[in-house]
Amino acid sequence: MSNLSADRNEHDGQQLIEPANGYLTMKVDGQLFGIPVLSVQDVLGAQEHTRVPKAPPEIAGVLNLRGRVITAIDVRRRLGLPPSMSEDPPMSVVIDLEGELYSLNVDTVGEVLSLSAHTFEDNSATMSPHWRMFSRGIYWLNGELLVALDVPALFEFEPSANN
Amino acid sequence: MDDLLNDFITEANESLEVLDTELVKFEQEPDDTEILGNIFRLMHTIKGTCGFLGLPRLESVAHAGENVLDTFREGEIEVTPTAVTTILSCIDRIREVLAGIEKTGAEPEGEDSELINVLNAIAAGEIVDPIIDGAENSGSESDPDATTGQSSGNAMPTVDQLQLVQQTFALVEPNAPAVAENFYNRLFAIDPHLRNLFANDMADQRDRLMTMISEAVEGLNDLGTLVPLLEDLGVRHAGYDVSPVDYDTVGEALLGTLEEGLGDAFSSDVREAWTSVYSLIAETMKSAAASSIESEPVTNEFGAPVAAELLAEFESAIAAGNSAATDEEMLKEMTEETESTEKPTEPPVLVKTEPAKPVAKKVSKELVKPESADAPNASKETPVAHASIRVNVDVLEGLMTLVSELVLTRNQLLQMVRGVDDSEFVVPLQRLSHITTDLQEGVMKTRMQPIGNAWAKLPRIVRDLAVETDKKIELIMNGAETELDRQVLELIKDPLTHMVRNSADHGLENPTDRRAAGKPETGKVTLGAYHEGGHIIIEIKDDGRGLNVEKIKEKCIERELVTPAELESMDERQIQQFIFRAGFSTAEKVTSVSGRGVGMDVVRTNIESIGGTVELQSTQGKGSVFTIKIPLTLAIVSALVVACGSERFAIPQISVLELVRTSANSGLTIETVNDSKLLRLRDRLLPLVSLRDLLDLDDPASAVTISQQTELVTGNDVNRTDDESLDIVADPLTKSGGEDYIIVTQVGSNSFGIIVDQVFDTEEIVVKPVAPILRDIPFYSGNTILGDGSVIMILDPNGISTAIGQGATAASSQSSNDLADKQHEERTAFLVFKAGNEQPLAVPLGLIARLEEIDVSSIERAGQRHVMQYRGGLMPLIPVDPGQTPKESGSQSVIVFTDRDRSMGLFIDEIVDIVEDNLKIELNADSPGMLGAAVINGVTTDIIDASHYLAQAYPDWFEHRPQEEETCHKQRILLVDDSQFFRDLLVPHLMVSGYDMTTARDPLEALQMRDDGLEFDFIVTDIEMPHMSGFEFAENVRAGGPWKDIPIIALSSRTTDADLDRGRVIGFHDYISKTKRTELVDALTNAIKTYKEAA
């Protein structure tokens, strides 16, 4: 089901007014991001990761989620941000993408917001091309901007995976 | 009934069900090619399977049906209801026969030629009226005008059938009331609404029914008068709300009743007769009814009778259906009754049966009918249907995942309780643990299938191939019951089929060539499977021409796979491996089965993709052996857990050949040539790859000691608080500075070593695929969760091998050669001991009489020799090493060899072990008393020559016998045995005995000697040999040629009575058991002597 919602969001990203369109917010390097809450399977505290040598650097490793092996993406690295200086270990947001479970490793996880399409704007022209790959647009919040992450895009590794 | 048949019945019944519905759909939409294709395929499958299972009756029926469908498909004939009906009859017949098979395990007797003729006629375009006798009562005239004339023109029951009906009825009649009751019960069971109609007067009805039937049966002979009466009756029935369907219901009940009443006597012939007679009657009435409805409102004619009464009569009429003469009476009776008991319940004006429309309905009804006629017994006895159910594979997979998780959870619990002695959880946990294990095994079992399932098609394929290529091929299948995971089974099915085809097509020569090569005309393809460790080994062996190395070379150059110079430096084995390259086929012409050049490369890729290996061994002129080694299951594999840097990895055991620890003082060190690492391991150089370098793992300097390393491994384990869970990490093989562990793996014919830091335990792991985003990394075949809950990556040696390139081939080919050779050695038990120095020695266990521990004080000296009193005689004691002396005090180990009344003791220092091994003895008798050396348990071990010491003890040990013979020339003996050990053992002994010995490694070599003109006085041959058994060899020798009169003595460890008989028939002069090794030489000498004298 979460699958479906991921798909739908991908295809009609402009029509985000249904009530089901809650966003889970999270912070990476101080910036607020959001992903459709329906695609979220789990939110976990720090998890033990097993590194996968020779994997793209953005892959944080693999971890055991109740008997399932899931692959974790280091969202910081994926967005080209510097490694965290914080003492706190990253949190895992487990998402379902085409039947596979993945973990998005982020600094902190916030609340679930219901966002109205009125506050939505396309990516600003000044956004870096790299970020633009992963952003579907920006929501205006009170005093803060939320970047709507394009989850499937996070996993399109073709260009950078050839290391 | 065997499993294959069971499966077939289950499957065929499913197919038939689909066929039924599809056919009906098809009749309505004759243009839908998709439906037709589906129908055709189903029928085709049934036909094919029948052929394979040897069910000629079914096959012929299905074949005829398929023909008709084929003409539909080709558009040659129009799809008419007639044709469809006939096909449905065909399906019914199949179902009938299937039911018979299910009951008895064999095809029931029966005659289908009529049905087949009709089908053929339809296929040929001659429209045939579909009413043929048998289970099918066409009734499919879509034409409502189906006139009396037409129906009466329908195929009549044969005279025989009429008689049969009468005869069988006579059998039932004595129990008339019971039969009648049974009939009604059945009728009501099938159609409850009839009960209402019969509510009154049941007893009365019963009696009348039987009377009417009996009269009817008697009157059967006069069908001429029957028809009009029936028509009349039918017309009237139409007026009483009797739908055509009801006729079928009645027929069904009738047949059921008969079957129960007659029991065994109710043969298919009887069924046919009754069905035929009944359907004729029913049809006649139905069509009459149909036409009457159209023409006039019949109903009024009789007013409104007591529906029940009339219907009862109608039933009986039908049941009596056959009746001719009776009908008159019946009719009268009915009319009387209707008239007398006129109680118009409701005016039966309603004409419910619209004759035109029911056609489709009728068709469907019909196809159901014969089936439901069987229904009563079908429900009682369908062992096959109930013994197994089909479960969606996904369900099983889901179960499997759950069980895996359960196992992991159980392990965690166990670790928590470990160390807490008096925990109240211990006992329940143990129980949980057992149950979990059982459950795991059970679930695994649901996935296991005998490999025979993958072989089922092969005999047929090979047979067809034999016909097509004009060869004589025998397919031998051993170990078909060996089970493996169904997922694996599916994956190897095609490669296996391909390889067997290849062996039969390319491998085997045609009979002429085989004769010329001195082989039996019939070529053999032997398929074998067995378990070994967690793997299944499948061997595909042929005794054909083997690979033509020259041809492969040409091809290689032609395709520019290698340069001629490179080829020069390759040995045969390496060259043979080229057949696994893409687009490589040495078949000169493309046959319909193979030679298209897509083949072995695909086979290899497929097998390797499931973690298997395929090896090839081929000798030109003698045949090829392909050995496939695959894991039993892909889901759970045994894996070795290793660590490198701070990471742990799993390596599937299947790819681990051995583990080597290198250190400064073990004599094994890693050497470097131009940055590439090599290990000198025994007689070869093993290329090495460092996992650290390969995967860019962190430097070992950071992990000097185990404890630190352990912490490193788990240092990032934030959640873990329980030290117990570190068991696996905390207990590695000890490692000190300068040591490395090398995992020797083999991929195809390449072997190489992977250097790791540490080796832990082996663990059963549940393989889980890696996420799609990691699939590009070639080094991993999956990942898994260990018992402690941590995730580790599973290394893929195939991927690693690919990643490091093919450079390993040259250096490693030697090793694979050794391996392949070993597989052909016999397993022999050896006693390993030490004497004189640390060098282990071995002697075949079979030669030893006893092992004794003797008190040193009992050793005496006689001249230069040590002797002891032993069992009432003096036994010489011989040292293995001439300089060796018995111990000063204590006890002394002695190996005792005995021959007749003489014994000899060999004193030794200590007994090390008894091993059974595939031994490859390198013959280098550089020191007296040694046969040669072999590697036993990884240590070079000298094999002592027992005869040497025997001769030392008794110089005449071997000589007293030959000396008795006054022969003018040395007897020449040919010894044919594939076991080098035996050749080495026997030859010296027999030579000492004064024979001239020649050896051959296998019968082919021996036959070559014959063709080369060598002559012998005796042949001594083993039975179990590669390429050709001793029996075949003997047959071949006896068949003609210069050797046909030479006495042959068989030598075998296989001495069943059957073998003995077979041996005698073939012409063995004697049969000596190999198992009595100490008597072997003796018996052989005697046998040879006896037959020489006799000659």
JSON list of N, CA, C and O in Angstrom, two decimals, chain A residues 46 48-55 59 62-64 66-69 71 73 100 102 155 157, chain B residues 405 647 649 694-697 716-717 719 768 771-773 777 779-780 783 785 789 791 793:
[
{"chain": "A", "resi": 46, "resn": "ALA", "atom": "N", "xyz": [18.91, 4.35, 16.83]},
{"chain": "A", "resi": 46, "resn": "ALA", "atom": "CA", "xyz": [20.17, 3.95, 16.23]},
{"chain": "A", "resi": 46, "resn": "ALA", "atom": "C", "xyz": [20.20, 2.44, 16.05]},
{"chain": "A", "resi": 46, "resn": "ALA", "atom": "O", "xyz": [19.79, 1.69, 16.93]},
{"chain": "A", "resi": 48, "resn": "GLU", "atom": "N", "xyz": [22.48, -1.06, 14.64]},
{"chain": "A", "resi": 48, "resn": "GLU", "atom": "CA", "xyz": [23.80, -1.57, 14.29]},
{"chain": "A", "resi": 48, "resn": "GLU", "atom": "C", "xyz": [23.83, -1.82, 12.78]},
{"chain": "A", "resi": 48, "resn": "GLU", "atom": "O", "xyz": [22.97, -2.52, 12.25]},
{"chain": "A", "resi": 49, "resn": "HIS", "atom": "N", "xyz": [24.80, -1.24, 12.14]},
{"chain": "A", "resi": 49, "resn": "HIS", "atom": "CA", "xyz": [24.91, -1.43, 10.70]},
{"chain": "A", "resi": 49, "resn": "HIS", "atom": "C", "xyz": [26.09, -2.32, 10.36]},
{"chain": "A", "resi": 49, "resn": "HIS", "atom": "O", "xyz": [27.11, -2.27, 11.03]},
{"chain": "A", "resi": 50, "resn": "THR", "atom": "N", "xyz": [25.92, -3.09, 9.35]},
{"chain": "A", "resi": 50, "resn": "THR", "atom": "CA", "xyz": [27.07, -3.83, 8.83]},
{"chain": "A", "resi": 50, "resn": "THR", "atom": "C", "xyz": [27.49, -3.15, 7.54]},
{"chain": "A", "resi": 50, "resn": "THR", "atom": "O", "xyz": [26.66, -2.97, 6.64]},
{"chain": "A", "resi": 51, "resn": "ARG", "atom": "N", "xyz": [28.75, -2.79, 7.50]},
{"chain": "A", "resi": 51, "resn": "ARG", "atom": "CA", "xyz": [29.21, -2.08, 6.34]},
{"chain": "A", "resi": 51, "resn": "ARG", "atom": "C", "xyz": [29.22, -3.01, 5.13]},
{"chain": "A", "resi": 51, "resn": "ARG", "atom": "O", "xyz": [29.43, -4.22, 5.28]},
{"chain": "A", "resi": 52, "resn": "VAL", "atom": "N", "xyz": [29.00, -2.48, 3.99]},
{"chain": "A", "resi": 52, "resn": "VAL", "atom": "CA", "xyz": [29.09, -3.29, 2.77]},
{"chain": "A", "resi": 52, "resn": "VAL", "atom": "C", "xyz": [30.27, -2.76, 1.96]},
{"chain": "A", "resi": 52, "resn": "VAL", "atom": "O", "xyz": [30.14, -1.76, 1.26]},
{"chain": "A", "resi": 53, "resn": "PRO", "atom": "N", "xyz": [31.40, -3.40, 2.09]},
{"chain": "A", "resi": 53, "resn": "PRO", "atom": "CA", "xyz": [32.56, -2.91, 1.37]},
{"chain": "A", "resi": 53, "resn": "PRO", "atom": "C", "xyz": [32.29, -2.87, -0.13]},
{"chain": "A", "resi": 53, "resn": "PRO", "atom": "O", "xyz": [31.58, -3.74, -0.66]},
{"chain": "A", "resi": 54, "resn": "LYS", "atom": "N", "xyz": [32.86, -1.91, -0.77]},
{"chain": "A", "resi": 54, "resn": "LYS", "atom": "CA", "xyz": [32.73, -1.74, -2.22]},
{"chain": "A", "resi": 54, "resn": "LYS", "atom": "C", "xyz": [31.36, -1.23, -2.66]},
{"chain": "A", "resi": 54, "resn": "LYS", "atom": "O", "xyz": [31.09, -1.12, -3.84]},
{"chain": "A", "resi": 55, "resn": "ALA", "atom": "N", "xyz": [30.52, -0.96, -1.71]},
{"chain": "A", "resi": 55, "resn": "ALA", "atom": "CA", "xyz": [29.23, -0.39, -2.09]},
{"chain": "A", "resi": 55, "resn": "ALA", "atom": "C", "xyz": [29.43, 1.11, -2.29]},
{"chain": "A", "resi": 55, "resn": "ALA", "atom": "O", "xyz": [30.42, 1.67, -1.82]},
{"chain": "A", "resi": 59, "resn": "ILE", "atom": "N", "xyz": [25.81, 4.25, 0.71]},
{"chain": "A", "resi": 59, "resn": "ILE", "atom": "CA", "xyz": [25.18, 3.12, 1.40]},
{"chain": "A", "resi": 59, "resn": "ILE", "atom": "C", "xyz": [25.80, 3.01, 2.79]},
{"chain": "A", "resi": 59, "resn": "ILE", "atom": "O", "xyz": [26.99, 2.77, 2.94]},
{"chain": "A", "resi": 62, "resn": "VAL", "atom": "N", "xyz": [24.04, -2.53, 5.91]},
{"chain": "A", "resi": 62, "resn": "VAL", "atom": "CA", "xyz": [22.81, -3.33, 5.98]},
{"chain": "A", "resi": 62, "resn": "VAL", "atom": "C", "xyz": [22.50, -3.57, 7.45]},
{"chain": "A", "resi": 62, "resn": "VAL", "atom": "O", "xyz": [23.39, -3.59, 8.28]},
{"chain": "A", "resi": 63, "resn": "LEU", "atom": "N", "xyz": [21.24, -3.72, 7.74]},
{"chain": "A", "resi": 63, "resn": "LEU", "atom": "CA", "xyz": [20.87, -3.96, 9.14]},
{"chain": "A", "resi": 63, "resn": "LEU", "atom": "C", "xyz": [19.71, -4.94, 9.22]},
{"chain": "A", "resi": 63, "resn": "LEU", "atom": "O", "xyz": [19.04, -5.23, 8.24]},
{"chain": "A", "resi": 64, "resn": "ASN", "atom": "N", "xyz": [19.54, -5.43, 10.43]},
{"chain": "A", "resi": 64, "resn": "ASN", "atom": "CA", "xyz": [18.56, -6.48, 10.69]},
{"chain": "A", "resi": 64, "resn": "ASN", "atom": "C", "xyz": [17.30, -5.84, 11.26]},
{"chain": "A", "resi": 64, "resn": "ASN", "atom": "O", "xyz": [17.30, -5.33, 12.37]},
{"chain": "A", "resi": 66, "resn": "ARG", "atom": "N", "xyz": [13.96, -7.00, 12.40]},
{"chain": "A", "resi": 66, "resn": "ARG", "atom": "CA", "xyz": [13.09, -8.13, 12.73]},
{"chain": "A", "resi": 66, "resn": "ARG", "atom": "C", "xyz": [13.21, -9.26, 11.72]},
{"chain": "A", "resi": 66, "resn": "ARG", "atom": "O", "xyz": [12.23, -9.74, 11.17]},
{"chain": "A", "resi": 67, "resn": "GLY", "atom": "N", "xyz": [14.42, -9.66, 11.48]},
{"chain": "A", "resi": 67, "resn": "GLY", "atom": "CA", "xyz": [14.63, -10.81, 10.62]},
{"chain": "A", "resi": 67, "resn": "GLY", "atom": "C", "xyz": [14.72, -10.48, 9.15]},
{"chain": "A", "resi": 67, "resn": "GLY", "atom": "O", "xyz": [15.00, -11.36, 8.35]},
{"chain": "A", "resi": 68, "resn": "ARG", "atom": "N", "xyz": [14.50, -9.25, 8.80]},
{"chain": "A", "resi": 68, "resn": "ARG", "atom": "CA", "xyz": [14.68, -8.89, 7.39]},
{"chain": "A", "resi": 68, "resn": "ARG", "atom": "C", "xyz": [15.95, -8.08, 7.27]},
{"chain": "A", "resi": 68, "resn": "ARG", "atom": "O", "xyz": [16.27, -7.26, 8.14]},
{"chain": "A", "resi": 69, "resn": "VAL", "atom": "N", "xyz": [16.66, -8.33, 6.20]},
{"chain": "A", "resi": 69, "resn": "VAL", "atom": "CA", "xyz": [17.87, -7.55, 5.99]},
{"chain": "A", "resi": 69, "resn": "VAL", "atom": "C", "xyz": [17.48, -6.33, 5.17]},
{"chain": "A", "resi": 69, "resn": "VAL", "atom": "O", "xyz": [16.87, -6.46, 4.10]},
{"chain": "A", "resi": 71, "resn": "THR", "atom": "N", "xyz": [18.66, -2.40, 3.64]},
{"chain": "A", "resi": 71, "resn": "THR", "atom": "CA", "xyz": [19.82, -1.62, 3.25]},
{"chain": "A", "resi": 71, "resn": "THR", "atom": "C", "xyz": [19.59, -0.16, 3.68]},
{"chain": "A", "resi": 71, "resn": "THR", "atom": "O", "xyz": [18.52, 0.38, 3.48]},
{"chain": "A", "resi": 73, "resn": "ILE", "atom": "N", "xyz": [20.57, 3.88, 3.65]},
{"chain": "A", "resi": 73, "resn": "ILE", "atom": "CA", "xyz": [21.18, 4.94, 2.86]},
{"chain": "A", "resi": 73, "resn": "ILE", "atom": "C", "xyz": [21.54, 6.09, 3.81]},
{"chain": "A", "resi": 73, "resn": "ILE", "atom": "O", "xyz": [20.73, 6.47, 4.65]},
{"chain": "A", "resi": 100, "resn": "GLU", "atom": "N", "xyz": [10.80, -3.66, -1.50]},
{"chain": "A", "resi": 100, "resn": "GLU", "atom": "CA", "xyz": [12.04, -3.78, -0.74]},
{"chain": "A", "resi": 100, "resn": "GLU", "atom": "C", "xyz": [12.01, -2.76, 0.39]},
{"chain": "A", "resi": 100, "resn": "GLU", "atom": "O", "xyz": [11.52, -1.64, 0.21]},
{"chain": "A", "resi": 102, "resn": "TYR", "atom": "N", "xyz": [14.03, -0.24, 2.85]},
{"chain": "A", "resi": 102, "resn": "TYR", "atom": "CA", "xyz": [15.28, 0.49, 2.97]},
{"chain": "A", "resi": 102, "resn": "TYR", "atom": "C", "xyz": [15.21, 1.36, 4.21]},
{"chain": "A", "resi": 102, "resn": "TYR", "atom": "O", "xyz": [14.13, 1.73, 4.67]},
{"chain": "A", "resi": 155, "resn": "PHE", "atom": "N", "xyz": [17.23, 6.45, -4.65]},
{"chain": "A", "resi": 155, "resn": "PHE", "atom": "CA", "xyz": [17.77, 5.12, -4.90]},
{"chain": "A", "resi": 155, "resn": "PHE", "atom": "C", "xyz": [18.20, 4.92, -6.35]},
{"chain": "A", "resi": 155, "resn": "PHE", "atom": "O", "xyz": [18.54, 3.83, -6.75]},
{"chain": "A", "resi": 157, "resn": "PHE", "atom": "N", "xyz": [20.79, 4.97, -8.42]},
{"chain": "A", "resi": 157, "resn": "PHE", "atom": "CA", "xyz": [22.22, 5.07, -8.21]},
{"chain": "A", "resi": 157, "resn": "PHE", "atom": "C", "xyz": [23.01, 5.03, -9.49]},
{"chain": "A", "resi": 157, "resn": "PHE", "atom": "O", "xyz": [24.23, 5.13, -9.45]},
{"chain": "B", "resi": 405, "resn": "GLU", "atom": "N", "xyz": [13.17, -16.87, 10.91]},
{"chain": "B", "resi": 405, "resn": "GLU", "atom": "CA", "xyz": [13.17, -15.88, 11.98]},
{"chain": "B", "resi": 405, "resn": "GLU", "atom": "C", "xyz": [12.98, -16.53, 13.34]},
{"chain": "B", "resi": 405, "resn": "GLU", "atom": "O", "xyz": [13.59, -16.14, 14.32]},
{"chain": "B", "resi": 647, "resn": "GLU", "atom": "N", "xyz": [35.53, -6.44, 9.53]},
{"chain": "B", "resi": 647, "resn": "GLU", "atom": "CA", "xyz": [34.27, -6.96, 8.99]},
{"chain": "B", "resi": 647, "resn": "GLU", "atom": "C", "xyz": [34.23, -8.48, 9.07]},
{"chain": "B", "resi": 647, "resn": "GLU", "atom": "O", "xyz": [35.25, -9.14, 8.96]},
{"chain": "B", "resi": 649, "resn": "PHE", "atom": "N", "xyz": [32.46, -11.90, 7.23]},
{"chain": "B", "resi": 649, "resn": "PHE", "atom": "CA", "xyz": [31.81, -12.33, 6.01]},
{"chain": "B", "resi": 649, "resn": "PHE", "atom": "C", "xyz": [31.49, -13.81, 6.11]},
{"chain": "B", "resi": 649, "resn": "PHE", "atom": "O", "xyz": [32.12, -14.53, 6.89]},
{"chain": "B", "resi": 694, "resn": "LEU", "atom": "N", "xyz": [41.08, -6.54, -1.85]},
{"chain": "B", "resi": 694, "resn": "LEU", "atom": "CA", "xyz": [39.98, -6.63, -2.79]},
{"chain": "B", "resi": 694, "resn": "LEU", "atom": "C", "xyz": [38.83, -5.72, -2.38]},
{"chain": "B", "resi": 694, "resn": "LEU", "atom": "O", "xyz": [38.21, -5.06, -3.20]},
{"chain": "B", "resi": 695, "resn": "LEU", "atom": "N", "xyz": [38.54, -5.69, -1.10]},
{"chain": "B", "resi": 695, "resn": "LEU", "atom": "CA", "xyz": [37.38, -4.95, -0.64]},
{"chain": "B", "resi": 695, "resn": "LEU", "atom": "C", "xyz": [37.77, -3.63, 0.04]},
{"chain": "B", "resi": 695, "resn": "LEU", "atom": "O", "xyz": [36.92, -3.00, 0.67]},
{"chain": "B", "resi": 696, "resn": "ASP", "atom": "N", "xyz": [39.04, -3.26, -0.07]},
{"chain": "B", "resi": 696, "resn": "ASP", "atom": "CA", "xyz": [39.50, -2.03, 0.58]},
{"chain": "B", "resi": 696, "resn": "ASP", "atom": "C", "xyz": [39.12, -1.99, 2.05]},
{"chain": "B", "resi": 696, "resn": "ASP", "atom": "O", "xyz": [38.53, -1.03, 2.54]},
{"chain": "B", "resi": 697, "resn": "LEU", "atom": "N", "xyz": [39.42, -3.06, 2.74]},
{"chain": "B", "resi": 697, "resn": "LEU", "atom": "CA", "xyz": [39.07, -3.08, 4.16]},
{"chain": "B", "resi": 697, "resn": "LEU", "atom": "C", "xyz": [40.15, -2.36, 4.95]},
{"chain": "B", "resi": 697, "resn": "LEU", "atom": "O", "xyz": [41.25, -2.15, 4.46]},
{"chain": "B", "resi": 716, "resn": "ASN", "atom": "N", "xyz": [30.74, -1.00, 17.05]},
{"chain": "B", "resi": 716, "resn": "ASN", "atom": "CA", "xyz": [29.65, -0.12, 16.65]},
{"chain": "B", "resi": 716, "resn": "ASN", "atom": "C", "xyz": [28.29, -0.72, 16.97]},
{"chain": "B", "resi": 716, "resn": "ASN", "atom": "O", "xyz": [27.28, -0.28, 16.49]},
{"chain": "B", "resi": 717, "resn": "ASP", "atom": "N", "xyz": [28.35, -1.74, 17.77]},
{"chain": "B", "resi": 717, "resn": "ASP", "atom": "CA", "xyz": [27.10, -2.40, 18.13]},
{"chain": "B", "resi": 717, "resn": "ASP", "atom": "C", "xyz": [26.45, -1.64, 19.27]},
{"chain": "B", "resi": 717, "resn": "ASP", "atom": "O", "xyz": [26.69, -1.89, 20.43]},
{"chain": "B", "resi": 719, "resn": "ASN", "atom": "N", "xyz": [23.35, -1.36, 20.24]},
{"chain": "B", "resi": 719, "resn": "ASN", "atom": "CA", "xyz": [22.26, -1.95, 21.00]},
{"chain": "B", "resi": 719, "resn": "ASN", "atom": "C", "xyz": [22.70, -3.08, 21.91]},
{"chain": "B", "resi": 719, "resn": "ASN", "atom": "O", "xyz": [22.01, -3.45, 22.83]},
{"chain": "B", "resi": 768, "resn": "LYS", "atom": "N", "xyz": [19.66, -14.48, 2.13]},
{"chain": "B", "resi": 768, "resn": "LYS", "atom": "CA", "xyz": [18.69, -13.49, 1.69]},
{"chain": "B", "resi": 768, "resn": "LYS", "atom": "C", "xyz": [19.33, -12.68, 0.58]},
{"chain": "B", "resi": 768, "resn": "LYS", "atom": "O", "xyz": [20.51, -12.35, 0.67]},
{"chain": "B", "resi": 771, "resn": "ALA", "atom": "N", "xyz": [19.79, -6.15, -1.58]},
{"chain": "B", "resi": 771, "resn": "ALA", "atom": "CA", "xyz": [18.87, -5.17, -2.15]},
{"chain": "B", "resi": 771, "resn": "ALA", "atom": "C", "xyz": [19.30, -4.84, -3.58]},
{"chain": "B", "resi": 771, "resn": "ALA", "atom": "O", "xyz": [20.49, -4.94, -3.90]},
{"chain": "B", "resi": 772, "resn": "PRO", "atom": "N", "xyz": [18.32, -4.48, -4.40]},
{"chain": "B", "resi": 772, "resn": "PRO", "atom": "CA", "xyz": [18.66, -4.22, -5.81]},
{"chain": "B", "resi": 772, "resn": "PRO", "atom": "C", "xyz": [19.78, -3.20, -5.97]},
{"chain": "B", "resi": 772, "resn": "PRO", "atom": "O", "xyz": [20.60, -3.35, -6.88]},
{"chain": "B", "resi": 773, "resn": "ILE", "atom": "N", "xyz": [19.84, -2.23, -5.08]},
{"chain": "B", "resi": 773, "resn": "ILE", "atom": "CA", "xyz": [20.87, -1.21, -5.30]},
{"chain": "B", "resi": 773, "resn": "ILE", "atom": "C", "xyz": [22.28, -1.75, -5.02]},
{"chain": "B", "resi": 773, "resn": "ILE", "atom": "O", "xyz": [23.26, -1.10, -5.33]},
{"chain": "B", "resi": 777, "resn": "ILE", "atom": "N", "xyz": [27.36, -4.98, -7.22]},
{"chain": "B", "resi": 777, "resn": "ILE", "atom": "CA", "xyz": [28.65, -5.35, -6.63]},
{"chain": "B", "resi": 777, "resn": "ILE", "atom": "C", "xyz": [28.84, -6.85, -6.81]},
{"chain": "B", "resi": 777, "resn": "ILE", "atom": "O", "xyz": [28.03, -7.64, -6.36]},
{"chain": "B", "resi": 779, "resn": "PHE", "atom": "N", "xyz": [30.88, -8.98, -5.61]},
{"chain": "B", "resi": 779, "resn": "PHE", "atom": "CA", "xyz": [31.51, -9.82, -4.60]},
{"chain": "B", "resi": 779, "resn": "PHE", "atom": "C", "xyz": [30.55, -10.56, -3.70]},
{"chain": "B", "resi": 779, "resn": "PHE", "atom": "O", "xyz": [30.93, -11.44, -2.96]},
{"chain": "B", "resi": 780, "resn": "TYR", "atom": "N", "xyz": [29.28, -10.16, -3.72]},
{"chain": "B", "resi": 780, "resn": "TYR", "atom": "CA", "xyz": [28.36, -10.77, -2.76]},
{"chain": "B", "resi": 780, "resn": "TYR", "atom": "C", "xyz": [27.26, -11.56, -3.46]},
{"chain": "B", "resi": 780, "resn": "TYR", "atom": "O", "xyz": [26.73, -11.15, -4.49]},
{"chain": "B", "resi": 783, "resn": "ASN", "atom": "N", "xyz": [23.04, -11.76, 1.60]},
{"chain": "B", "resi": 783, "resn": "ASN", "atom": "CA", "xyz": [23.43, -11.45, 2.96]},
{"chain": "B", "resi": 783, "resn": "ASN", "atom": "C", "xyz": [22.57, -12.27, 3.90]},
{"chain": "B", "resi": 783, "resn": "ASN", "atom": "O", "xyz": [21.64, -12.95, 3.49]},
{"chain": "B", "resi": 785, "resn": "ILE", "atom": "N", "xyz": [21.52, -13.14, 8.32]},
{"chain": "B", "resi": 785, "resn": "ILE", "atom": "CA", "xyz": [21.53, -12.72, 9.72]},
{"chain": "B", "resi": 785, "resn": "ILE", "atom": "C", "xyz": [22.08, -13.87, 10.54]},
{"chain": "B", "resi": 785, "resn": "ILE", "atom": "O", "xyz": [21.59, -15.00, 10.43]},
{"chain": "B", "resi": 789, "resn": "GLY", "atom": "N", "xyz": [22.20, -12.12, 15.66]},
{"chain": "B", "resi": 789, "resn": "GLY", "atom": "CA", "xyz": [21.35, -11.04, 15.19]},
{"chain": "B", "resi": 789, "resn": "GLY", "atom": "C", "xyz": [22.04, -10.06, 14.25]},
{"chain": "B", "resi": 789, "resn": "GLY", "atom": "O", "xyz": [21.40, -9.19, 13.68]},
{"chain": "B", "resi": 791, "resn": "VAL", "atom": "N", "xyz": [23.95, -8.71, 10.88]},
{"chain": "B", "resi": 791, "resn": "VAL", "atom": "CA", "xyz": [23.85, -8.98, 9.45]},
{"chain": "B", "resi": 791, "resn": "VAL", "atom": "C", "xyz": [25.26, -9.12, 8.89]},
{"chain": "B", "resi": 791, "resn": "VAL", "atom": "O", "xyz": [26.14, -8.33, 9.24]},
{"chain": "B", "resi": 793, "resn": "MET", "atom": "N", "xyz": [27.56, -10.06, 5.15]},
{"chain": "B", "resi": 793, "resn": "MET", "atom": "CA", "xyz": [27.50, -10.24, 3.71]},
{"chain": "B", "resi": 793, "resn": "MET", "atom": "C", "xyz": [28.05, -11.63, 3.37]},
{"chain": "B", "resi": 793, "resn": "MET", "atom": "O", "xyz": [28.98, -12.12, 4.00]}
]
